[in-house]
Coordinates of C-alpha atoms in Angstrom, one line a residue:
M1 CA 109.3 219.4 79.6
K2 CA 109.3 215.9 78.1
K3 CA 112.9 216.7 77.2
T4 CA 113.9 217.8 80.8
V5 CA 112.3 214.3 82.3
L6 CA 114.2 212.2 79.7
F7 CA 117.3 213.9 80.6
F8 CA 117.0 213.4 83.9
L9 CA 115.8 209.6 83.6
M10 CA 119.2 209.0 81.3
A11 CA 121.5 210.9 83.7
F12 CA 119.8 208.5 86.8
F13 CA 120.3 205.1 85.2
S14 CA 123.4 206.4 83.5
A15 CA 125.0 206.9 87.5
K16 CA 123.3 203.9 88.4
L17 CA 125.3 201.8 85.8
F18 CA 128.3 203.3 86.5
A19 CA 128.2 202.6 90.3
G20 CA 127.3 199.2 89.3
G21 CA 130.6 198.8 87.4
V22 CA 128.8 199.0 83.6
L23 CA 131.0 201.5 81.6
P24 CA 129.5 202.9 78.1
Q25 CA 130.7 200.9 75.4
D26 CA 133.1 203.0 73.5
D27 CA 134.9 203.6 77.5
L28 CA 134.8 199.7 77.8
N29 CA 136.6 199.3 74.1
R30 CA 139.3 201.7 75.2
R31 CA 140.0 200.2 78.4
I32 CA 140.0 196.9 76.5
A33 CA 142.5 197.9 73.6
L34 CA 144.9 199.4 76.5
D35 CA 144.9 196.0 78.2
F36 CA 145.4 193.8 74.8
S37 CA 148.0 195.8 73.5
K38 CA 150.5 193.1 72.6
T39 CA 151.0 191.8 69.1
E40 CA 151.7 188.1 68.4
A41 CA 155.3 188.7 67.3
E42 CA 156.0 190.1 70.7
I43 CA 154.5 187.3 72.6
R44 CA 156.4 184.9 70.5
A45 CA 159.5 186.7 71.0
Y46 CA 159.2 186.5 74.8
I47 CA 158.1 182.9 74.9
Q48 CA 161.1 181.9 72.6
K49 CA 163.4 182.9 75.2
Y50 CA 162.1 179.7 76.9
I51 CA 160.6 177.9 74.2
P52 CA 162.6 178.7 71.1
N53 CA 160.8 176.3 68.8
V54 CA 157.5 177.2 69.7
T55 CA 154.8 176.0 67.3
D56 CA 151.6 177.4 66.0
E57 CA 149.9 174.6 67.6
Q58 CA 151.1 175.1 70.9
M59 CA 150.4 178.7 70.8
L60 CA 146.6 177.5 69.8
Q61 CA 146.6 175.3 72.6
W62 CA 147.7 177.8 75.2
E63 CA 144.9 180.4 73.9
R64 CA 142.2 177.8 74.1
S65 CA 143.1 176.6 77.6
G66 CA 143.2 180.5 78.5
A67 CA 146.8 180.3 79.9
L68 CA 147.6 183.0 76.8
E69 CA 145.0 185.3 76.9
C70 CA 144.0 187.2 73.7
R71 CA 141.1 188.2 71.8
I72 CA 140.1 189.9 68.4
I73 CA 140.1 193.5 68.3
N74 CA 139.1 195.5 65.1
G75 CA 139.8 192.4 63.0
E76 CA 143.5 191.5 64.9
K77 CA 144.3 189.2 67.0
R78 CA 145.7 191.2 70.2
Y79 CA 147.3 189.6 73.6
F80 CA 147.0 190.7 77.0
R81 CA 149.9 193.0 77.6
N82 CA 150.9 190.4 80.5
A83 CA 150.1 187.3 78.7
A84 CA 153.7 186.1 77.9
P85 CA 154.9 186.3 81.6
N86 CA 151.2 184.8 82.6
L87 CA 151.9 181.9 80.6
F88 CA 155.1 180.7 82.6
R89 CA 152.8 181.1 85.9
I90 CA 149.3 179.5 84.7
D91 CA 150.9 176.4 82.4
E92 CA 152.3 174.0 84.7
N93 CA 154.9 173.0 81.8
C94 CA 156.0 176.1 81.1
R95 CA 156.3 177.2 84.7
K96 CA 159.0 174.1 85.2
I97 CA 160.6 175.3 82.1
K98 CA 161.0 178.6 83.1
E99 CA 162.1 177.9 86.9
A100 CA 164.8 175.2 85.4
K101 CA 166.3 178.5 83.6
D102 CA 165.7 181.5 86.0
G103 CA 165.2 179.2 88.9
I104 CA 161.8 179.3 91.2
Q105 CA 160.7 182.9 92.2
H106 CA 161.0 183.4 95.6
K107 CA 158.1 185.5 97.5
A108 CA 160.0 187.8 99.9
Y109 CA 156.6 188.3 101.8
V110 CA 156.9 184.6 102.9
D111 CA 160.1 185.4 105.0
D112 CA 158.3 188.3 106.6
N113 CA 155.3 185.6 107.5
A114 CA 157.6 183.0 108.6
V115 CA 158.5 185.5 111.5
N116 CA 155.4 186.9 111.8
I117 CA 152.7 184.6 111.7
P118 CA 154.0 182.4 114.8
I119 CA 154.5 185.7 116.8
V120 CA 150.7 186.8 115.9
M121 CA 149.4 182.7 117.0
K122 CA 151.1 183.0 120.1
E123 CA 150.1 186.4 121.5
A124 CA 146.5 186.4 119.8
S125 CA 145.9 183.4 121.9
L126 CA 146.7 185.3 124.9
S127 CA 145.0 188.1 124.2
S128 CA 141.2 189.2 125.0
N129 CA 140.4 190.7 121.3
G130 CA 142.7 187.9 119.4
L131 CA 145.2 190.9 118.2
A132 CA 148.8 190.7 118.4
D133 CA 152.3 192.1 117.2
P134 CA 151.4 195.7 116.5
K135 CA 153.5 197.7 114.0
R136 CA 153.6 201.4 112.9
V137 CA 153.5 202.4 109.5
R138 CA 154.1 205.7 107.8
I139 CA 153.1 206.1 103.9
T140 CA 153.9 208.9 101.9
Y141 CA 151.4 208.4 98.7
T142 CA 151.9 210.5 95.3
L143 CA 149.6 210.5 92.5
T144 CA 150.7 212.4 89.4
V145 CA 148.6 213.4 86.6
N146 CA 150.6 213.5 83.1
A147 CA 151.4 217.0 81.8
D148 CA 148.6 218.7 79.6
A149 CA 146.1 215.4 80.2
V150 CA 144.0 218.5 81.5
P151 CA 143.4 221.9 80.0
A152 CA 145.3 224.6 81.7
G153 CA 143.1 225.9 84.2
K154 CA 140.7 223.4 84.6
V155 CA 140.0 221.6 88.0
V156 CA 141.6 218.3 88.6
R157 CA 139.5 216.0 91.2
C158 CA 141.6 213.5 93.0
W159 CA 140.6 210.4 95.5
L160 CA 143.6 209.2 97.4
P161 CA 143.6 205.7 99.6
F162 CA 143.4 206.6 103.1
P163 CA 143.4 204.1 106.1
R164 CA 140.2 203.3 107.5
T165 CA 139.6 203.7 111.4
D166 CA 136.7 201.3 111.8
F167 CA 138.7 198.1 111.8
E168 CA 140.1 197.0 115.2
R169 CA 143.3 195.8 113.3
Q170 CA 144.0 199.1 112.3
K171 CA 143.8 201.9 114.9
D172 CA 145.9 205.5 115.5
V173 CA 145.4 206.9 112.3
K174 CA 147.1 210.1 111.9
L175 CA 147.1 212.8 109.0
L176 CA 150.6 214.6 108.8
K177 CA 150.7 216.1 105.4
T178 CA 148.7 217.1 102.2
S179 CA 149.7 218.4 98.9
E180 CA 146.7 221.0 99.3
R181 CA 145.2 223.0 102.1
K182 CA 141.7 221.9 101.4
Y183 CA 140.5 218.4 101.5
I184 CA 137.6 216.0 102.3
L185 CA 138.3 212.8 104.1
S186 CA 135.4 210.4 103.5
G187 CA 135.8 208.4 107.3
N188 CA 133.7 205.6 107.5
R189 CA 130.6 207.3 105.5
S190 CA 132.1 205.2 102.7
D191 CA 132.9 201.6 101.9
H192 CA 135.9 203.1 100.1
S193 CA 138.3 205.4 102.4
T194 CA 139.3 208.4 100.7
L195 CA 141.3 211.6 100.9
Y196 CA 139.8 214.1 98.4
M197 CA 141.4 217.0 97.0
E198 CA 141.3 219.4 93.9
R199 CA 144.3 221.5 92.0
K200 CA 144.1 223.3 88.8
A201 CA 146.0 222.1 86.1
V202 CA 149.3 224.2 84.6
K203 CA 150.3 223.8 81.0
G204 CA 153.3 222.1 80.7
K205 CA 153.2 220.7 84.1
P206 CA 152.3 217.7 85.8
T207 CA 149.2 217.9 88.6
V208 CA 150.6 216.4 91.6
F209 CA 148.7 215.3 94.8
K210 CA 150.2 213.8 97.6
E211 CA 149.7 212.7 101.4
V212 CA 151.5 211.5 104.1
F213 CA 149.9 209.3 107.0
E214 CA 150.6 207.0 109.9
Y215 CA 148.7 204.4 111.4
T216 CA 149.2 201.1 113.9
T217 CA 148.3 197.7 112.0
M218 CA 147.8 194.3 113.9
G219 CA 148.0 190.9 113.3
A220 CA 144.9 188.8 114.5
W221 CA 144.3 185.1 114.5
K222 CA 140.7 184.1 115.9
N223 CA 142.0 180.1 116.5
V224 CA 138.4 179.0 115.0
Q225 CA 137.2 176.0 116.8
V226 CA 134.3 173.9 115.3
C227 CA 132.6 173.4 118.5
N228 CA 132.5 176.9 119.5
I229 CA 130.4 177.8 116.2
K230 CA 126.5 178.5 116.8
P231 CA 123.9 178.0 114.2
Y232 CA 123.1 181.5 112.3
D233 CA 120.4 183.5 112.6
T234 CA 118.9 183.3 109.5
T235 CA 116.4 186.1 109.9
S236 CA 118.7 188.9 110.8
S237 CA 119.3 191.5 108.3
E238 CA 122.9 191.3 108.8
Y239 CA 123.0 187.4 108.0
K240 CA 120.7 188.4 104.8
E241 CA 122.5 191.4 103.4
Y242 CA 125.9 189.3 103.7
T243 CA 124.7 186.0 102.1
A244 CA 122.8 187.8 99.3
E245 CA 123.5 187.9 95.5
R246 CA 125.2 191.2 94.4
F247 CA 125.5 192.1 90.7
P248 CA 127.8 192.1 88.8
H249 CA 130.5 189.8 90.5
M250 CA 128.5 188.1 93.4
V251 CA 125.9 186.4 90.9
F252 CA 124.7 182.7 92.1
S253 CA 124.7 181.2 88.7
S254 CA 123.6 177.8 88.1
R255 CA 127.4 176.6 87.8
L256 CA 128.5 178.5 90.9
R257 CA 125.8 176.7 92.8
K258 CA 126.7 173.4 91.6
L259 CA 130.3 174.1 92.5
A260 CA 129.3 175.2 95.9
D261 CA 127.3 172.2 96.5
S262 CA 130.1 169.7 95.0
L263 CA 132.8 171.5 97.4
T264 CA 130.6 171.2 100.5
V265 CA 128.6 167.9 100.1
G266 CA 128.5 166.0 103.3
L267 CA 129.8 169.0 105.5
Y268 CA 127.5 170.7 107.9
N269 CA 129.6 173.3 109.9
P270 CA 130.4 176.7 108.2
Y271 CA 134.1 176.4 109.1
D272 CA 134.6 173.2 107.0
K273 CA 132.6 174.5 104.1
A274 CA 134.8 177.8 104.3
R275 CA 137.9 175.5 104.5
A276 CA 136.9 173.0 101.7
I277 CA 136.5 176.2 99.4
F278 CA 139.8 177.7 100.4
T279 CA 141.9 174.7 99.8
W280 CA 140.3 174.0 96.3
I281 CA 140.8 177.6 95.1
D282 CA 144.4 177.6 96.6
E283 CA 145.3 174.0 95.3
K284 CA 143.6 175.1 91.5
F285 CA 144.2 178.6 90.7
P286 CA 147.7 180.2 90.2
W287 CA 148.1 183.6 90.6
A288 CA 148.3 185.7 87.3
S289 CA 148.7 189.5 86.6
A290 CA 145.2 190.5 85.9
R291 CA 143.3 192.0 83.7
E292 CA 141.7 195.8 84.9
Y293 CA 138.5 194.5 86.7
S294 CA 136.1 197.0 85.0
T295 CA 136.5 195.4 81.6
I296 CA 135.4 191.8 83.1
D297 CA 131.7 191.1 83.2
N298 CA 132.0 188.7 86.2
I299 CA 134.9 187.9 87.8
P300 CA 134.3 184.5 89.6
E301 CA 133.0 183.3 86.2
Y302 CA 136.2 184.6 84.4
V303 CA 138.1 182.7 87.1
L304 CA 136.8 179.4 86.3
D305 CA 136.8 180.1 82.8
N306 CA 140.4 180.7 82.3
G307 CA 142.1 178.7 85.4
H308 CA 143.9 181.3 87.2
G309 CA 143.1 184.7 88.9
D310 CA 145.0 187.5 91.1
C311 CA 144.2 188.2 94.9
G312 CA 140.9 190.0 94.0
Q313 CA 139.6 187.7 91.4
V314 CA 140.1 184.4 93.7
T315 CA 138.7 186.5 96.8
L316 CA 135.8 187.4 94.9
L317 CA 135.1 183.5 93.7
F318 CA 135.9 182.8 97.6
L319 CA 133.3 185.2 99.0
T320 CA 130.6 184.2 96.2
L321 CA 131.3 180.8 97.3
C322 CA 130.9 181.0 101.0
R323 CA 127.5 183.5 100.4
I324 CA 126.1 180.6 98.3
V325 CA 126.6 178.3 100.9
G326 CA 125.0 180.4 103.5
I327 CA 128.1 181.7 105.2
P328 CA 128.5 185.4 105.4
A329 CA 130.8 187.0 103.6
H330 CA 132.3 190.5 102.5
F331 CA 135.3 191.9 100.4
E332 CA 138.3 193.7 102.0
S333 CA 141.4 195.2 100.3
G334 CA 144.2 197.8 100.4
F335 CA 147.7 197.0 100.4
H336 CA 150.0 194.4 102.2
V337 CA 152.9 196.2 103.4
H338 CA 155.4 193.6 104.6
P339 CA 159.1 194.8 105.0
N340 CA 160.5 193.1 102.4
D341 CA 157.4 193.0 99.9
D342 CA 154.4 195.7 99.1
N343 CA 151.5 195.7 96.5
L344 CA 148.0 196.3 96.5
H345 CA 146.2 193.5 97.7
D346 CA 142.6 191.9 98.4
W347 CA 141.3 189.8 100.8
G348 CA 137.9 189.3 102.8
E349 CA 136.3 188.3 105.8
I350 CA 133.4 185.7 106.8
Y351 CA 131.3 185.6 109.8
F352 CA 131.0 182.7 112.1
E353 CA 128.0 182.8 114.6
G354 CA 129.6 182.7 118.3
I355 CA 132.9 183.8 116.9
G356 CA 132.4 187.1 115.0
W357 CA 134.1 188.2 111.8
V358 CA 137.2 186.7 110.8
P359 CA 139.8 187.5 108.0
V360 CA 140.5 185.2 105.1
D361 CA 142.9 185.8 102.5
V362 CA 142.7 183.0 100.0
S363 CA 145.2 184.4 97.6
F364 CA 148.0 184.1 100.3
G365 CA 146.5 180.6 101.1
R366 CA 147.7 178.0 103.0
V367 CA 151.0 178.8 104.7
P368 CA 154.2 177.1 103.2
N369 CA 156.4 175.1 106.0
A370 CA 153.6 175.1 108.4
K371 CA 154.3 173.1 111.6
D372 CA 150.6 171.8 112.0
D373 CA 147.2 172.6 110.5
A374 CA 146.4 175.5 112.5
M375 CA 149.5 177.5 111.0
R376 CA 148.8 175.9 107.7
Y377 CA 145.3 177.5 107.6
F378 CA 146.5 180.8 109.5
Y379 CA 144.7 183.0 106.7
L380 CA 141.4 181.1 107.3
G381 CA 140.5 183.3 110.5
G382 CA 143.6 185.2 110.5
M383 CA 146.0 187.9 109.4
D384 CA 149.3 189.2 109.5
S385 CA 150.7 192.4 110.9
W386 CA 151.3 193.9 107.4
R387 CA 148.3 195.5 106.2
F388 CA 146.7 198.9 105.0
V389 CA 143.1 198.6 105.0
V390 CA 141.1 201.0 102.6
N391 CA 138.0 199.1 101.4
N392 CA 135.5 197.6 103.5
D393 CA 133.3 196.5 100.0
W394 CA 133.9 196.7 96.4
G395 CA 132.3 199.1 93.7
K396 CA 130.4 201.6 96.2
P397 CA 130.1 205.4 95.7
L398 CA 132.8 207.5 96.6
I399 CA 132.7 210.7 98.7
P400 CA 132.6 213.4 97.0
E401 CA 130.4 211.8 94.6
K402 CA 132.4 210.8 91.3
K403 CA 130.8 212.6 88.3
Y404 CA 132.2 210.0 85.9
P405 CA 133.1 206.2 85.4
R406 CA 135.7 205.0 88.1
S407 CA 139.0 203.7 86.5
E408 CA 138.3 200.7 88.7
T409 CA 135.0 200.1 89.3
V410 CA 135.5 197.2 91.7
D411 CA 138.3 197.8 94.0
F412 CA 139.6 201.3 95.1
Q413 CA 143.5 201.3 95.7
R414 CA 145.4 203.7 93.1
G415 CA 143.0 206.4 93.2
E416 CA 140.5 208.0 90.8
V417 CA 140.9 211.0 88.9
E418 CA 138.6 213.1 86.7
W419 CA 138.1 216.8 85.6
E420 CA 135.0 218.6 83.9
G421 CA 135.8 216.8 80.7
G422 CA 135.6 213.3 81.9
N423 CA 137.4 210.4 83.8
L424 CA 141.5 210.2 83.6
Y425 CA 141.9 206.6 82.9
F426 CA 145.1 205.2 84.2
N427 CA 147.3 205.9 81.0
N428 CA 147.0 209.3 82.0
W429 CA 148.6 209.2 85.6
E430 CA 150.9 207.3 87.6
Y431 CA 151.0 206.5 91.4
N432 CA 154.0 206.2 93.7
Y433 CA 154.3 205.5 97.4
K434 CA 156.9 205.1 100.0
I435 CA 156.4 203.1 103.1
E436 CA 158.5 203.3 106.3
N437 CA 158.3 201.1 109.5
I438 CA 158.6 203.4 112.3
S439 CA 159.0 203.3 116.1
L440 CA 157.6 199.7 116.9
T441 CA 159.8 198.5 114.5
P442 CA 163.0 200.7 114.2
T443 CA 165.4 198.5 112.7
L444 CA 163.3 197.8 109.7
P445 CA 164.2 199.9 106.5
G446 CA 161.5 201.8 104.4
R447 CA 161.0 200.9 100.9
E448 CA 159.6 202.8 97.7
G449 CA 156.7 201.1 95.5
R450 CA 155.2 201.8 92.0
T451 CA 153.2 200.0 89.7
N452 CA 151.9 202.0 86.9

């Protein structure tokens, strides 16, 4: 009897730890080793393409600053798999050296936004709901498990991303095709919108899951005016929920509290506070390829320690600082699906009393070459038309429940896979997607993407 109770308690707390993003140490060590897979010789070879006479002292300086991410694994110095390219994104002098040789890297979505954002602002200002410029998108999404990653005859369980139906910016979702006849849609019961399927593994062959769906995505712009913002009802359950701490990536440490206070000193209106935080993050933290989130103890603190972050990392920092200063905030994510550029992407929403929830994309930041402040801060209260929204929060349970720790314990975008023997980590499968812009924008070409 005692053994049964002990087993139950261990299983219960293990499930709680997995849901909170805490992994067993051996699993965490394996994930870190995969992320930190580069040797010093490999990193130097890349750097020497731009800085032929790089010295040991320069290497150490970059390591100390966090611009060149490394750690000791089994007594050997190992570097993050994208540490070398990241160095030329993070360190200003290195960035200039690379730009002088290769030219300035142009982000294709900026061109798409240069057309889309003025239209959204114009149409949204005339609409009753602040929505504008709808696009119809079709996505074919495929997840392929490596041959023999699962023993023949064993059931492979798979969760794929699927469009949410509880966002006014995303509507008319239509599932067109699935690889399996039987499937489960989580719907809005979960903060992670999934399509779940099962399939038995076949010896020597990959296990392939596929879905095809369409949806309409719309741009939004609330044109937030300070004079229209009312005082918060700080006693409401919703206000308390979205201004609260949440382990492990929304923790109000003394360091973050001091930072939030320093950024908003002398400011009293929630919009002004949010804008001060938004501007500071946009100015201070260059984008860099990210480690797997499941290997990071506290993402906002990681951004501060290392001086850089990808879209989800800076978003979690922004949302946490907003919560600290009393602005309700929550996480959103999925993909951006611009006609000339697409990728996994994270952003968020904040709440202004009297206006409602408004989207915020601190990673896209201030709009370049904007004609005025309203356009420059479009992403502080606005959103372009090219989004695929999957998640309304981070680190929540999947439907059906996953039995083993997720590969991505924070976000849900690429998918998740497991079998009775355990979780299948990212090195055991890959994902592909094809995006087509249809009906509402027939002249725009489709394109394909792959990230693993």
